[in-house]
Coordinates of N, CA and C in Angstrom, one line a residue:
V1 N 111.2 113.4 83.5 CA 110.9 113.5 84.9 C 111.6 112.5 86.0
R2 N 111.9 113.4 87.1 CA 112.6 113.1 88.3 C 111.7 112.2 89.6
I3 N 111.8 111.2 90.1 CA 111.4 110.9 91.0 C 111.9 111.4 92.4
L4 N 111.3 112.0 93.5 CA 112.2 112.5 94.1 C 111.8 112.0 95.7
L5 N 111.4 110.5 95.4 CA 110.9 110.0 96.8 C 111.7 109.6 97.7
A6 N 113.0 109.2 97.4 CA 114.6 109.0 98.3 C 114.8 110.1 98.8
V7 N 114.6 111.3 98.6 CA 114.8 112.8 99.0 C 113.7 112.9 100.2
R8 N 112.6 112.7 99.9 CA 111.3 112.9 100.8 C 111.7 112.0 102.0
L9 N 111.9 110.9 101.6 CA 112.0 110.1 102.9 C 113.3 109.8 103.8
A10 N 114.3 110.5 102.9 CA 115.5 110.8 103.9 C 114.9 112.1 105.0
E11 N 114.3 113.1 104.5 CA 113.9 113.7 105.0 C 113.5 114.0 106.2
R12 N 112.4 112.7 106.0 CA 111.8 112.0 107.6 C 112.5 111.0 108.1
K13 N 113.5 110.5 107.8 CA 114.5 109.5 108.1 C 113.4 108.1 108.1
W14 N 112.8 108.1 106.8 CA 111.9 106.6 106.8 C 112.3 105.7 106.1
T15 N 112.0 104.4 106.0 CA 112.6 103.5 105.3 C 111.7 103.2 104.1
Q16 N 112.0 102.6 103.0 CA 110.8 102.3 102.2 C 110.1 101.2 102.7
A17 N 110.3 100.6 103.7 CA 109.5 99.5 104.3 C 108.3 100.2 105.0
E18 N 108.6 101.5 106.0 CA 107.7 102.2 106.5 C 106.8 102.8 105.6
L19 N 107.4 103.4 104.4 CA 106.2 103.9 103.5 C 105.1 102.6 103.0
A20 N 105.7 101.6 102.8 CA 105.3 100.3 102.1 C 104.2 100.2 103.1
R21 N 104.5 100.3 104.5 CA 103.2 99.6 105.0 C 102.4 100.9 105.4
K22 N 102.6 101.9 105.9 CA 101.7 103.2 105.7 C 100.9 103.6 104.8
T23 N 101.2 103.1 103.5 CA 100.3 103.4 102.1 C 99.8 102.1 101.8
D24 N 100.2 100.9 102.4 CA 99.5 99.9 101.6 C 99.9 99.9 100.2
I25 N 100.9 100.1 100.0 CA 101.5 99.9 98.3 C 102.7 98.8 98.5
R26 N 102.6 98.1 97.5 CA 103.8 96.9 97.6 C 105.1 97.5 97.7
P27 N 105.8 96.8 98.6 CA 107.3 97.1 98.5 C 107.9 97.3 97.1
N28 N 107.9 96.3 96.5 CA 108.4 96.4 95.1 C 108.2 97.5 94.3
T29 N 107.2 98.3 94.7 CA 106.3 99.4 93.7 C 107.2 100.8 94.4
I30 N 107.4 100.6 95.8 CA 108.2 101.8 96.6 C 109.4 101.4 96.1
N31 N 110.2 100.5 96.0 CA 111.5 100.2 95.6 C 111.6 101.1 94.3
A32 N 110.9 100.6 93.5 CA 111.1 101.1 92.0 C 111.1 102.6 91.9
L33 N 110.4 103.1 92.8 CA 110.0 104.4 92.7 C 111.0 105.2 93.4
Y34 N 111.7 104.4 94.4 CA 112.5 105.1 95.3 C 113.9 105.1 94.3
H35 N 114.2 104.4 93.5 CA 115.3 103.9 92.7 C 115.0 104.5 91.3
E36 N 114.0 105.2 91.2 CA 113.4 106.0 89.8 C 113.6 104.9 88.6
Y37 N 113.5 103.7 88.8 CA 113.4 103.0 87.4 C 111.8 102.5 87.2
I38 N 110.8 103.1 87.7 CA 109.7 102.8 87.6 C 109.1 103.6 86.2
K39 N 108.5 103.1 85.4 CA 107.9 103.9 83.9 C 106.3 104.3 84.3
Y40 N 105.8 103.4 84.9 CA 104.2 104.2 85.3 C 103.9 104.1 87.2
I41 N 103.2 105.1 87.2 CA 102.6 105.3 88.7 C 101.2 105.5 88.7
S42 N 100.3 104.8 89.3 CA 98.7 105.2 89.4 C 98.5 106.2 89.9
V43 N 97.5 107.1 89.6 CA 97.4 108.2 90.6 C 96.9 107.9 92.0
E44 N 96.1 106.7 92.2 CA 95.9 106.6 93.4 C 96.9 106.2 94.3
D45 N 98.0 105.4 93.8 CA 99.5 105.5 94.5 C 100.4 106.6 94.7
L46 N 100.1 107.7 93.7 CA 100.5 109.0 94.2 C 99.8 109.5 95.2
G47 N 98.5 109.3 94.9 CA 97.6 110.0 96.4 C 98.1 109.5 97.6
K48 N 98.2 108.4 98.0 CA 98.3 107.5 98.9 C 99.7 108.3 99.7
I49 N 100.8 108.3 98.7 CA 102.2 108.5 99.4 C 102.0 110.2 99.6
C50 N 101.2 111.1 99.1 CA 101.3 112.4 98.8 C 100.2 112.5 100.5
E51 N 99.4 111.7 100.8 CA 98.9 111.8 102.2 C 99.4 111.4 103.2
V52 N 100.2 110.5 103.0 CA 101.1 109.8 104.4 C 102.1 110.9 104.6
L53 N 102.8 111.2 103.1 CA 104.0 112.6 103.8 C 103.7 113.8 103.7
D54 N 102.3 114.0 103.4 CA 101.8 115.1 104.0 C 102.6 116.3 102.9
C55 N 102.5 115.8 101.5 CA 103.1 116.8 100.4 C 102.2 117.0 99.4
E56 N 102.7 117.7 98.1 CA 101.9 117.9 96.9 C 102.5 116.8 96.2
V57 N 102.1 116.5 94.9 CA 102.2 115.8 94.1 C 104.0 116.4 93.4
G58 N 103.6 117.6 93.4 CA 105.3 118.5 92.9 C 106.3 118.2 93.7
D59 N 106.2 117.7 95.1 CA 107.3 117.6 95.8 C 107.5 116.0 95.6
L60 N 107.0 115.4 94.7 CA 107.5 114.0 94.3 C 108.2 113.8 93.1
L61 N 107.3 114.5 92.0 CA 107.8 114.7 90.6 C 108.5 115.9 90.4
E62 N 109.3 116.0 89.4 CA 110.0 116.8 89.1 C 110.5 116.9 87.3
Y63 N 110.2 118.0 86.8 CA 110.3 117.6 85.5 C 111.8 118.3 85.1
V64 N 112.6 117.3 84.6 CA 113.8 117.9 84.0 C 113.9 118.1 82.5
K65 N 114.3 119.0 81.8 CA 114.5 119.3 80.5 C 115.5 118.6 79.9
E66 N 115.6 117.8 79.0 CA 116.7 117.1 78.4 C 117.1 117.7 77.2
K67 N 118.7 117.8 77.6 CA 119.6 118.5 76.5 C 119.6 117.8 75.3
K68 N 119.3 118.5 74.1 CA 119.3 118.2 72.6 C 120.5 117.7 72.4
K69 N 120.4 116.8 71.8 CA 121.6 116.3 71.2 C 122.1 116.9 70.2
R70 N 123.4 117.2 69.8 CA 123.9 118.0 68.6 C 124.1 116.9 67.4
V71 N 123.8 117.1 66.1 CA 123.7 116.4 64.8 C 124.7 116.7 64.5

């Protein structure tokens, strides 16, 4: 699963700090989402981000099929 937060913020020319302030989500959490190294995100945080960015969950998350390794 890819997290497209960096793309969405770039489209609006927003910083991570702005999003953190508007959503009341910890800056460290926003940074982990932005750089796609977070393992878990709460549904509540996803909802806050979607509300502030006026988008759907599918605009933030994208399923990418992994290539199978050959044996």
